[in-house]
Every structure is written in C-alpha cells, then in structure tokens.
PDB file of C-alpha atoms and ligand atoms in Angstrom:
ATOM      1  CA  UNK A1238     125.070 140.122  87.999  1.00 51.00           C
ATOM      2  CA  UNK A1239     121.325 139.133  88.832  1.00 56.00           C
ATOM      3  CA  UNK A1240     118.325 140.940  87.539  1.00 64.00           C
ATOM      4  CA  UNK A1241     116.144 141.181  90.680  1.00 73.00           C
ATOM      5  CA  UNK A1242     113.102 139.529  89.570  1.00 79.00           C
ATOM      6  CA  UNK A1243     109.564 140.238  89.801  1.00 80.00           C
ATOM      7  CA  UNK A1244     106.621 137.993  90.671  1.00 91.00           C
ATOM      8  CA  UNK A1245     103.046 138.492  90.598  1.00 92.00           C
ATOM      9  CA  UNK A1246     101.444 140.711  93.215  1.00 87.00           C
ATOM     10  CA  UNK A1247      98.966 138.508  95.777  1.00 89.00           C
ATOM     11  CA  UNK A1248     100.066 140.803  99.194  1.00 85.00           C
ATOM     12  CA  UNK A1249      97.176 140.900  99.964  1.00 84.00           C
ATOM     13  CA  UNK A1250      95.834 137.350  98.754  1.00 80.00           C
ATOM     14  CA  UNK A1251      94.993 135.446 101.749  1.00 75.00           C
ATOM     15  CA  UNK A1252      92.841 137.215 105.377  1.00 77.00           C
ATOM     16  CA  UNK A1253      96.035 140.088 106.666  1.00 75.00           C
ATOM     17  CA  UNK A1254      95.878 141.578 109.891  1.00 68.00           C
ATOM     18  CA  UNK A1255      95.693 145.076 109.497  1.00 72.00           C
ATOM     19  CA  UNK A1256      97.684 146.880 108.538  1.00 80.00           C
ATOM     20  CA  UNK A1257      99.461 150.543 106.790  1.00 86.00           C
ATOM     21  CA  UNK A1258     100.887 149.747 103.290  1.00 79.00           C
ATOM     22  CA  UNK A1259     104.240 150.193 103.488  1.00 84.00           C
ATOM     23  CA  UNK A1260     106.788 150.374 100.106  1.00 81.00           C
ATOM     24  CA  UNK A1261     108.931 147.703 101.343  1.00 91.00           C
ATOM     25  CA  UNK A1262     110.510 144.650 100.476  1.00 91.00           C
ATOM     26  CA  UNK A1263     107.749 142.413  99.569  1.00 88.00           C
ATOM     27  CA  UNK A1264     106.295 145.350  97.281  1.00 88.00           C
ATOM     28  CA  UNK A1265     108.949 145.687  95.682  1.00 93.00           C
ATOM     29  CA  UNK A1266     109.575 142.709  93.804  1.00 94.00           C
ATOM     30  CA  UNK A1267     105.924 142.418  92.568  1.00 90.00           C
ATOM     31  CA  UNK A1268     105.705 146.345  92.109  1.00 91.00           C
ATOM     32  CA  UNK A1269     105.826 145.668  87.702  1.00 95.00           C
ATOM     33  CA  UNK A1270     102.723 143.745  87.724  1.00 90.00           C
ATOM     34  CA  UNK A1271     101.203 145.511  90.581  1.00 90.00           C
ATOM     35  CA  UNK A1272     101.232 148.657  88.873  1.00 95.00           C
ATOM     36  CA  UNK A1273     100.042 146.997  85.619  1.00 95.00           C
ATOM     37  CA  UNK A1274      97.421 146.186  87.216  1.00 92.00           C
ATOM     38  CA  UNK A1275      96.001 148.969  89.643  1.00 95.00           C
ATOM     39  CA  UNK A1276      96.637 152.388  88.103  1.00 97.00           C
ATOM     40  CA  UNK A1277      94.331 151.933  84.921  1.00 97.00           C
ATOM     41  CA  UNK A1278      96.119 153.801  81.972  1.00 97.00           C
ATOM     42  CA  UNK A1279      99.591 152.777  83.293  1.00 98.00           C
ATOM     43  CA  UNK A1280     101.765 151.698  80.039  1.00 98.00           C
ATOM     44  CA  UNK A1281      99.986 155.002  78.405  1.00 98.00           C
ATOM     45  CA  UNK A1282     101.185 157.265  80.816  1.00 98.00           C
ATOM     46  CA  UNK A1283     105.343 155.934  80.859  1.00 98.00           C
ATOM     47  CA  UNK A1284     104.845 156.266  77.130  1.00 98.00           C
ATOM     48  CA  UNK A1285     103.813 159.239  77.542  1.00 98.00           C
ATOM     49  CA  UNK A1286     105.910 160.975  79.337  1.00 98.00           C
ATOM     50  CA  UNK A1287     108.821 160.285  76.964  1.00 98.00           C
ATOM     51  CA  UNK A1288     107.040 161.331  74.498  1.00 98.00           C
ATOM     52  CA  UNK A1289     106.397 164.770  76.886  1.00 98.00           C
ATOM     53  CA  UNK A1290     110.264 164.584  78.338  1.00 97.00           C
ATOM     54  CA  UNK A1291     111.405 164.312  74.251  1.00 96.00           C
ATOM     55  CA  UNK A1292     109.119 167.607  73.627  1.00 97.00           C
ATOM     56  CA  UNK A1293     110.128 170.098  76.762  1.00 97.00           C
ATOM     57  CA  UNK A1294     113.944 168.998  77.619  1.00 96.00           C
ATOM     58  CA  UNK A1295     116.595 171.492  77.607  1.00 95.00           C
ATOM     59  CA  UNK A1296     119.723 170.640  76.659  1.00 93.00           C
ATOM     60  CA  UNK A1297     121.627 170.986  79.235  1.00 90.00           C
ATOM     61  CA  UNK A1298     119.545 171.381  82.125  1.00 95.00           C
ATOM     62  CA  UNK A1299     118.247 168.605  83.800  1.00 96.00           C
ATOM     63  CA  UNK A1300     114.745 165.731  83.892  1.00 97.00           C
ATOM     64  CA  UNK A1301     114.257 164.360  87.521  1.00 98.00           C
ATOM     65  CA  UNK A1302     111.568 161.901  88.786  1.00 98.00           C
ATOM     66  CA  UNK A1303     110.207 162.336  92.066  1.00 98.00           C
ATOM     67  CA  UNK A1304     108.950 159.090  93.331  1.00 98.00           C
ATOM     68  CA  UNK A1305     110.597 157.420  91.542  1.00 98.00           C
ATOM     69  CA  UNK A1306     110.156 152.887  92.521  1.00 98.00           C
ATOM     70  CA  UNK A1307     111.574 151.005  90.050  1.00 97.00           C
ATOM     71  CA  UNK A1308     112.353 153.629  87.666  1.00 97.00           C
ATOM     72  CA  UNK A1309     109.451 153.156  85.330  1.00 97.00           C
ATOM     73  CA  UNK A1310     109.238 156.330  84.677  1.00 98.00           C
ATOM     74  CA  UNK A1311     112.810 158.013  83.666  1.00 97.00           C
ATOM     75  CA  UNK A1312     113.527 154.983  81.475  1.00 96.00           C
ATOM     76  CA  UNK A1313     110.748 156.383  79.313  1.00 97.00           C
ATOM     77  CA  UNK A1314     112.398 159.825  79.780  1.00 96.00           C
ATOM     78  CA  UNK A1315     115.774 158.898  78.902  1.00 95.00           C
ATOM     79  CA  UNK A1316     114.836 156.749  76.059  1.00 93.00           C
ATOM     80  CA  UNK A1317     113.073 159.502  74.184  1.00 94.00           C
ATOM     81  CA  UNK A1318     116.187 162.536  74.775  1.00 91.00           C
ATOM     82  CA  UNK A1319     119.031 159.760  74.457  1.00 79.00           C
ATOM     83  CA  UNK A1320     120.728 161.229  71.765  1.00 72.00           C
ATOM     84  CA  UNK A1321     121.020 164.300  73.947  1.00 77.00           C
ATOM     85  CA  UNK A1322     122.966 164.942  76.251  1.00 81.00           C
ATOM     86  CA  UNK A1323     121.173 164.977  79.639  1.00 87.00           C
ATOM     87  CA  UNK A1324     121.010 164.186  82.310  1.00 93.00           C
ATOM     88  CA  UNK A1325     119.024 162.591  85.361  1.00 97.00           C
ATOM     89  CA  UNK A1326     117.534 162.205  89.189  1.00 98.00           C
ATOM     90  CA  UNK A1327     115.494 159.161  89.954  1.00 98.00           C
ATOM     91  CA  UNK A1328     114.572 159.936  93.662  1.00 98.00           C
ATOM     92  CA  UNK A1329     112.207 157.065  96.426  1.00 98.00           C
ATOM     93  CA  UNK A1330     112.400 156.769  99.712  1.00 98.00           C
ATOM     94  CA  UNK A1331     112.059 152.985  99.513  1.00 98.00           C
ATOM     95  CA  UNK A1332     115.716 151.083 100.374  1.00 98.00           C
ATOM     96  CA  UNK A1333     113.956 148.818  98.360  1.00 97.00           C
ATOM     97  CA  UNK A1334     112.917 150.301  95.202  1.00 97.00           C
ATOM     98  CA  UNK A1335     116.240 152.101  94.434  1.00 98.00           C
ATOM     99  CA  UNK A1336     118.247 149.314  95.189  1.00 97.00           C
ATOM    100  CA  UNK A1337     116.891 147.202  92.512  1.00 96.00           C
ATOM    101  CA  UNK A1338     116.973 150.255  89.812  1.00 97.00           C
ATOM    102  CA  UNK A1339     120.596 150.680  90.529  1.00 96.00           C
ATOM    103  CA  UNK A1340     121.265 146.809  90.056  1.00 95.00           C
ATOM    104  CA  UNK A1341     118.467 147.293  86.826  1.00 95.00           C
ATOM    105  CA  UNK A1342     121.145 150.602  85.459  1.00 95.00           C
ATOM    106  CA  UNK A1343     123.577 147.844  86.159  1.00 94.00           C
ATOM    107  CA  UNK A1344     122.430 146.499  83.098  1.00 93.00           C
ATOM    108  CA  UNK A1345     121.401 149.113  80.847  1.00 92.00           C
ATOM    109  CA  UNK A1346     125.043 150.562  80.293  1.00 89.00           C
ATOM    110  CA  UNK A1347     124.692 153.146  78.738  1.00 87.00           C
ATOM    111  CA  UNK A1348     121.994 154.884  80.834  1.00 89.00           C
ATOM    112  CA  UNK A1349     123.349 154.042  84.040  1.00 88.00           C
ATOM    113  CA  UNK A1350     125.886 156.764  84.346  1.00 89.00           C
ATOM    114  CA  UNK A1351     124.210 159.261  83.490  1.00 93.00           C
ATOM    115  CA  UNK A1352     120.745 158.490  85.861  1.00 96.00           C
ATOM    116  CA  UNK A1353     121.590 159.541  89.408  1.00 97.00           C
ATOM    117  CA  UNK A1354     119.251 157.447  91.816  1.00 98.00           C
ATOM    118  CA  UNK A1355     118.916 158.612  95.446  1.00 98.00           C
ATOM    119  CA  UNK A1356     117.075 156.601  98.431  1.00 98.00           C
ATOM    120  CA  UNK A1357     115.264 160.231  99.736  1.00 98.00           C
ATOM    121  CA  UNK A1358     112.429 161.924 101.036  1.00 98.00           C
ATOM    122  CA  UNK A1359     112.204 163.751  98.088  1.00 97.00           C
ATOM    123  CA  UNK A1360     111.226 166.750 100.985  1.00 97.00           C
ATOM    124  CA  UNK A1361     114.603 167.234 101.808  1.00 97.00           C
ATOM    125  CA  UNK A1362     115.587 166.776  97.879  1.00 97.00           C
ATOM    126  CA  UNK A1363     117.342 170.253  96.392  1.00 97.00           C
ATOM    127  CA  UNK A1364     115.882 169.907  92.557  1.00 98.00           C
ATOM    128  CA  UNK A1365     117.842 172.963  90.362  1.00 97.00           C
ATOM    129  CA  UNK A1366     118.194 173.243  86.401  1.00 97.00           C
ATOM    130  CA  UNK A1367     115.064 171.401  86.073  1.00 98.00           C
ATOM    131  CA  UNK A1368     113.170 170.987  82.654  1.00 97.00           C
ATOM    132  CA  UNK A1369     110.796 167.596  83.441  1.00 98.00           C
ATOM    133  CA  UNK A1370     109.849 167.152  86.727  1.00 98.00           C
ATOM    134  CA  UNK A1371     108.002 163.478  87.477  1.00 98.00           C
ATOM    135  CA  UNK A1372     105.544 163.062  90.385  1.00 98.00           C
ATOM    136  CA  UNK A1373     104.344 159.916  88.327  1.00 98.00           C
ATOM    137  CA  UNK A1374     100.951 158.670  91.553  1.00 98.00           C
ATOM    138  CA  UNK A1375     103.822 160.148  94.313  1.00 98.00           C
ATOM    139  CA  UNK A1376     102.450 163.612  95.467  1.00 98.00           C
ATOM    140  CA  UNK A1377      99.530 161.376  96.805  1.00 98.00           C
ATOM    141  CA  UNK A1378     101.348 159.189  98.898  1.00 97.00           C
ATOM    142  CA  UNK A1379     102.994 162.908 101.256  1.00 98.00           C
ATOM    143  CA  UNK A1380     101.157 164.772 103.665  1.00 97.00           C
ATOM    144  CA  UNK A1381      99.037 167.489 102.891  1.00 97.00           C
ATOM    145  CA  UNK A1382     100.523 169.921 104.993  1.00 97.00           C
ATOM    146  CA  UNK A1383     104.693 169.134 102.215  1.00 98.00           C
ATOM    147  CA  UNK A1384     102.746 169.503  99.385  1.00 98.00           C
ATOM    148  CA  UNK A1385     102.718 173.196  99.141  1.00 98.00           C
ATOM    149  CA  UNK A1386     106.016 173.515 100.211  1.00 98.00           C
ATOM    150  CA  UNK A1387     107.246 170.807  97.557  1.00 98.00           C
ATOM    151  CA  UNK A1388     105.608 172.488  94.921  1.00 98.00           C
ATOM    152  CA  UNK A1389     106.807 175.912  95.712  1.00 98.00           C
ATOM    153  CA  UNK A1390     111.097 173.926  95.842  1.00 98.00           C
ATOM    154  CA  UNK A1391     109.920 171.771  92.012  1.00 98.00           C
ATOM    155  CA  UNK A1392     108.278 175.530  90.970  1.00 98.00           C
ATOM    156  CA  UNK A1393     111.684 177.484  92.201  1.00 98.00           C
ATOM    157  CA  UNK A1394     114.242 174.599  90.418  1.00 98.00           C
ATOM    158  CA  UNK A1395     112.264 174.545  87.349  1.00 98.00           C
ATOM    159  CA  UNK A1396     113.793 176.556  84.016  1.00 98.00           C
ATOM    160  CA  UNK A1397     111.895 179.157  82.309  1.00 98.00           C
ATOM    161  CA  UNK A1398     109.231 176.817  79.930  1.00 97.00           C
ATOM    162  CA  UNK A1399     110.156 173.200  81.753  1.00 98.00           C
ATOM    163  CA  UNK A1400     107.037 171.079  81.886  1.00 98.00           C
ATOM    164  CA  UNK A1401     106.014 168.944  85.310  1.00 98.00           C
ATOM    165  CA  UNK A1402     103.779 165.705  84.889  1.00 98.00           C
ATOM    166  CA  UNK A1403     101.679 165.034  87.997  1.00 98.00           C
ATOM    167  CA  UNK A1404      99.900 161.917  87.504  1.00 98.00           C
ATOM    168  CA  UNK A1405      97.036 161.199  90.276  1.00 98.00           C
ATOM    169  CA  UNK A1406      94.765 159.354  91.615  1.00 97.00           C
ATOM    170  CA  UNK A1407      91.513 161.095  92.499  1.00 98.00           C
ATOM    171  CA  UNK A1408      88.139 162.140  94.738  1.00 98.00           C
ATOM    172  CA  UNK A1409      84.426 164.567  92.687  1.00 97.00           C
ATOM    173  CA  UNK A1410      83.051 166.547  94.525  1.00 96.00           C
ATOM    174  CA  UNK A1411      79.956 165.364  93.310  1.00 97.00           C
ATOM    175  CA  UNK A1412      79.711 161.885  95.882  1.00 97.00           C
ATOM    176  CA  UNK A1413      77.233 159.995  92.777  1.00 97.00           C
ATOM    177  CA  UNK A1414      79.939 160.212  90.683  1.00 97.00           C
ATOM    178  CA  UNK A1415      82.921 159.709  93.006  1.00 97.00           C
ATOM    179  CA  UNK A1416      80.618 156.171  94.137  1.00 97.00           C
ATOM    180  CA  UNK A1417      80.473 155.460  90.618  1.00 98.00           C
ATOM    181  CA  UNK A1418      84.527 155.882  89.495  1.00 97.00           C
ATOM    182  CA  UNK A1419      85.025 153.752  92.886  1.00 96.00           C
ATOM    183  CA  UNK A1420      82.836 151.184  91.546  1.00 96.00           C
ATOM    184  CA  UNK A1421      83.950 150.734  88.040  1.00 97.00           C
ATOM    185  CA  UNK A1422      87.822 150.627  88.673  1.00 96.00           C
ATOM    186  CA  UNK A1423      87.033 147.851  90.782  1.00 95.00           C
ATOM    187  CA  UNK A1424      85.499 146.447  88.590  1.00 96.00           C
ATOM    188  CA  UNK A1425      88.460 147.212  86.456  1.00 97.00           C
ATOM    189  CA  UNK A1426      90.507 145.852  88.629  1.00 95.00           C
ATOM    190  CA  UNK A1427      88.564 142.548  89.078  1.00 95.00           C
ATOM    191  CA  UNK A1428      88.939 142.513  85.006  1.00 96.00           C
ATOM    192  CA  UNK A1429      92.414 142.100  86.102  1.00 95.00           C
ATOM    193  CA  UNK A1430      92.866 139.173  88.184  1.00 94.00           C
ATOM    194  CA  UNK A1431      92.054 140.663  91.734  1.00 89.00           C
ATOM    195  CA  UNK A1432      89.395 139.467  94.096  1.00 88.00           C
ATOM    196  CA  UNK A1433      87.372 141.317  96.023  1.00 90.00           C
ATOM    197  CA  UNK A1434      89.265 140.664  99.498  1.00 88.00           C
ATOM    198  CA  UNK A1435      92.499 141.677  97.715  1.00 83.00           C
ATOM    199  CA  UNK A1436      91.160 144.761  96.852  1.00 90.00           C
ATOM    200  CA  UNK A1437      89.321 145.351  99.834  1.00 86.00           C
ATOM    201  CA  UNK A1438      92.209 144.732 101.685  1.00 86.00           C
ATOM    202  CA  UNK A1439      94.271 146.441  99.628  1.00 88.00           C
ATOM    203  CA  UNK A1440      92.332 150.065  99.593  1.00 89.00           C
ATOM    204  CA  UNK A1441      92.210 149.613 103.851  1.00 86.00           C
ATOM    205  CA  UNK A1442      95.410 149.423 104.219  1.00 87.00           C
ATOM    206  CA  UNK A1443      96.041 152.724 102.266  1.00 86.00           C
ATOM    207  CA  UNK A1444      93.325 154.246 103.540  1.00 89.00           C
ATOM    208  CA  UNK A1445      95.790 156.942 105.693  1.00 90.00           C
ATOM    209  CA  UNK A1446      98.809 156.489 103.345  1.00 94.00           C
ATOM    210  CA  UNK A1447      97.346 157.269  99.665  1.00 95.00           C
ATOM    211  CA  UNK A1448      95.726 160.678 100.391  1.00 96.00           C
ATOM    212  CA  UNK A1449      93.305 161.657  96.332  1.00 97.00           C
ATOM    213  CA  UNK A1450      92.642 165.840  96.229  1.00 98.00           C
ATOM    214  CA  UNK A1451      90.521 167.250  93.376  1.00 98.00           C
ATOM    215  CA  UNK A1452      91.109 167.661  90.016  1.00 98.00           C
ATOM    216  CA  UNK A1453      89.914 172.073  91.222  1.00 97.00           C
ATOM    217  CA  UNK A1454      92.172 171.545  94.252  1.00 98.00           C
ATOM    218  CA  UNK A1455      95.487 170.283  91.981  1.00 98.00           C
ATOM    219  CA  UNK A1456      94.566 173.250  88.907  1.00 98.00           C
ATOM    220  CA  UNK A1457      93.987 176.219  91.625  1.00 98.00           C
ATOM    221  CA  UNK A1458      97.190 175.175  93.892  1.00 98.00           C
ATOM    222  CA  UNK A1459      99.469 174.392  90.985  1.00 98.00           C
ATOM    223  CA  UNK A1460      98.479 177.918  89.582  1.00 98.00           C
ATOM    224  CA  UNK A1461      98.582 179.806  92.904  1.00 98.00           C
ATOM    225  CA  UNK A1462     102.544 177.935  92.785  1.00 98.00           C
ATOM    226  CA  UNK A1463     102.834 180.590  89.305  1.00 98.00           C
ATOM    227  CA  UNK A1464     102.547 176.908  87.471  1.00 98.00           C
ATOM    228  CA  UNK A1465     101.045 178.300  84.447  1.00 94.00           C
ATOM    229  CA  UNK A1466      98.914 176.747  81.486  1.00 95.00           C
ATOM    230  CA  UNK A1467      97.765 173.393  83.550  1.00 97.00           C
ATOM    231  CA  UNK A1468      95.224 170.722  82.540  1.00 94.00           C
ATOM    232  CA  UNK A1469      94.294 166.919  83.054  1.00 98.00           C
ATOM    233  CA  UNK A1470      95.877 165.263  79.568  1.00 98.00           C
ATOM    234  CA  UNK A1471      94.605 162.012  81.272  1.00 98.00           C
ATOM    235  CA  UNK A1472      91.580 160.824  82.832  1.00 98.00           C
ATOM    236  CA  UNK A1473      90.537 156.819  82.529  1.00 98.00           C
ATOM    237  CA  UNK A1474      87.608 156.929  86.041  1.00 97.00           C
ATOM    238  CA  UNK A1475      89.714 157.835  89.815  1.00 97.00           C
ATOM    239  CA  UNK A1476      93.128 158.618  87.516  1.00 98.00           C
ATOM    240  CA  UNK A1477      94.922 161.575  86.226  1.00 98.00           C
ATOM    241  CA  UNK A1478      97.898 162.237  84.776  1.00 98.00           C
ATOM    242  CA  UNK A1479      98.051 166.819  84.714  1.00 98.00           C
ATOM    243  CA  UNK A1480     101.157 169.250  82.506  1.00 98.00           C
ATOM    244  CA  UNK A1481     101.708 172.211  84.271  1.00 98.00           C
ATOM    245  CA  UNK A1482     104.310 175.308  82.666  1.00 98.00           C
ATOM    246  CA  UNK A1483     107.125 177.210  84.840  1.00 98.00           C
TER     247      UNK A1483
HETATM  248  C1  LIG B2797     105.884 154.583  88.204  1.00 72.39           C
HETATM  249  N1  LIG B2797     106.443 156.715  90.257  1.00 72.39           N
HETATM  250  O1  LIG B2797     106.494 153.942  87.900  1.00 72.39           O
HETATM  251  N2  LIG B2797     109.598 160.863  98.766  1.00 72.39           N
HETATM  252  C2  LIG B2797     110.937 159.713  97.678  1.00 72.39           C
HETATM  253  N3  LIG B2797     109.543 158.848  97.314  1.00 72.39           N
HETATM  254  C3  LIG B2797     108.473 159.114  98.276  1.00 72.39           C
HETATM  255  C4  LIG B2797     108.059 159.537  99.289  1.00 72.39           C
HETATM  256  C5  LIG B2797     108.882 160.777  99.676  1.00 72.39           C
HETATM  257  N4  LIG B2797     108.368 161.216 100.816  1.00 72.39           N
HETATM  258  N5  LIG B2797     106.959 158.625  99.287  1.00 72.39           N
HETATM  259  C6  LIG B2797     106.549 158.384  98.469  1.00 72.39           C
HETATM  260  N6  LIG B2797     107.550 158.070  98.015  1.00 72.39           N
HETATM  261  C7  LIG B2797     106.852 155.434  90.052  1.00 72.39           C
HETATM  262  C8  LIG B2797     105.458 154.028  90.833  1.00 72.39           C
HETATM  263  S1  LIG B2797     104.911 154.041  93.813  1.00 72.39           S
HETATM  264  C9  LIG B2797     102.971 154.834  92.869  1.00 72.39           C
HETATM  265  C10 LIG B2797     104.988 155.400  91.847  1.00 72.39           C
HETATM  266  C11 LIG B2797     102.922 153.611  93.747  1.00 72.39           C
HETATM  267  C12 LIG B2797     107.773 156.901  96.898  1.00 72.39           C
HETATM  268  C13 LIG B2797     107.503 154.858  97.394  1.00 72.39           C
HETATM  269  O2  LIG B2797     108.806 154.502  98.034  1.00 72.39           O
HETATM  270  C14 LIG B2797     106.805 154.752  96.061  1.00 72.39           C
HETATM  271  O3  LIG B2797     107.820 154.396  94.958  1.00 72.39           O
HETATM  272  C15 LIG B2797     106.179 155.921  95.173  1.00 72.39           C
HETATM  273  O4  LIG B2797     106.618 156.563  95.541  1.00 72.39           O
HETATM  274  C16 LIG B2797     104.768 155.440  94.929  1.00 72.39           C
HETATM  275  O5  LIG B2797     106.010 155.384  87.569  1.00 72.39           O
HETATM  276  O6  LIG B2797     102.182 152.390  93.813  1.00 72.39           O
HETATM  277  O7  LIG B2797     100.859 153.692  93.113  1.00 72.39           O
END
C-alpha cells in the first residue's frame, strides 16, 4: 500500500486564470503544507481539539469531524479518547480528501475500524448521539443561508453537555481593525514563505467561496439555536476558534 504523498503548496505561485477555489486533487496533495502555512495557530487548534475531546467525550456517543479534509482534527480527537470505546465519523464532500484519509487510516489499524469516513455534503449528513462535534474551518465554506439549518441539525444530534468546536476565519465590524488584522495575516503568510502573488491570487480564488462572519454573529446565532456557554478560546488576527455547549 502506498502512502499518499504530501507536497509543498505552490498552487498560486504562477500567474493563474481567475477561478474559484476547489478542494480537488491538486489541493488535497498539498493540503497539510497549505493549512499549516495559511492558518495561524493551526497546530495548536488541532492539539486542543484533542484535549477538548478527551474532556467532553461521553461513553457510547460519537465524535463528528465535519469537513474533515485529511482528518487532522479526527485523529487528534481519537488519539486522546483511544483508551475508551469510541466511534468517530469523518465527513467531507471532497473525494480527493476522503480517498487520502481512507488510505491514511489503513496504516493506522487501531483506529481504522472505529473511524467511519463519509464522502457527502455535511448539509445532508445525519448527526446523532454526538458528544463532540468539530467544524474546524468548515462552516466558512457553507452557503450563508444553510448555516442556521446546519447548526440546528448539529444541536439536535448532540447529547446534553456535548461540545461543538467551531474554528473560522472571521471579520470585524470596525473597518480599521478589519484592515489591520488582514494586513497582519498577510505578513504572517509572507513569513511562512508565500509570495505577494500567491497571497493575492489565493485571496481572489477564495473570495466567493469562503464567507467569514463576525464573532458576534457566531455567538448570537449559536445562542439563539440553544447552545449555552458559547465563547472564543483561541484567536490570532482574523482567525478564531469557539466552543459551544449543549
Ligand atoms: C482540518 N477540518 O484539517 N460538505 C462537506 N465538506 C465540505 C463542505 C460541505 N458542504 N464544504 C466544504 N467542505 C480540516 C480543515 S478545510 C479548511 C477543513 C480550509 C470541506 C472541504 O472539502 C475541505 O476539505 C474542508 O471542508 C475545509 O482540521 O482549507 O481552510
């Protein structure tokens, strides 16, 4: 069995024709490098998802990783609840991502039988008996009108005291702060080795598909749906991660 290789992200290094960003094979084969160099604090967030899963996973319940990509958050969570009898469901609508995750799981036999991979649109997914639900930089790609129905479905499928972890790129109502955090983020990306061309071409490709919202909007929406104790546990520039309890 050949392990899927991961390459350096050079997708936007040459001038490209305009087009929307898609999670295809080209992205899947550089994804680890791309997300680590593009999301400030990604490795910290992944590690802390493991810590939160260990704390809030309830016996005989399920862990859901919605928009799992290559399973970074799934594996961090299951690694921390490994001594308990768990079941995890990793969902993504990108065939390229799910195929790679399934191949990766073949080399991790102790987890393979306990992690179900589903290639489907998470807006159509069934969610039940969940004590830990992860939306790690996924909600931002869901059309705005589908976010409330999706979050309601997640809430309905969760057990009392279960935790939802939502990480997102965010926007700020104060235009000066918004600009400042975007500029700081672009400096971060330059420090991570991306050129100005790569940064601007990726930004243009994401413009219509990654739709960020404010932290206030996230908090209000989650509370209106019924979640309690909602707040941010991580923030760096225009990236944040929140917890919300049922
Ligand atoms: C991580 N959580 O490494 N249904 C299912 N999957 C979707 C949908 C949808 N409607 N829309 C987007 N996706 C991961 C990182 S990446 C974030 C998540 C990023 C999937 C999409 O295919 C992609 O794999 C993932 O959501 C977003 O912790 O690249 O910024």
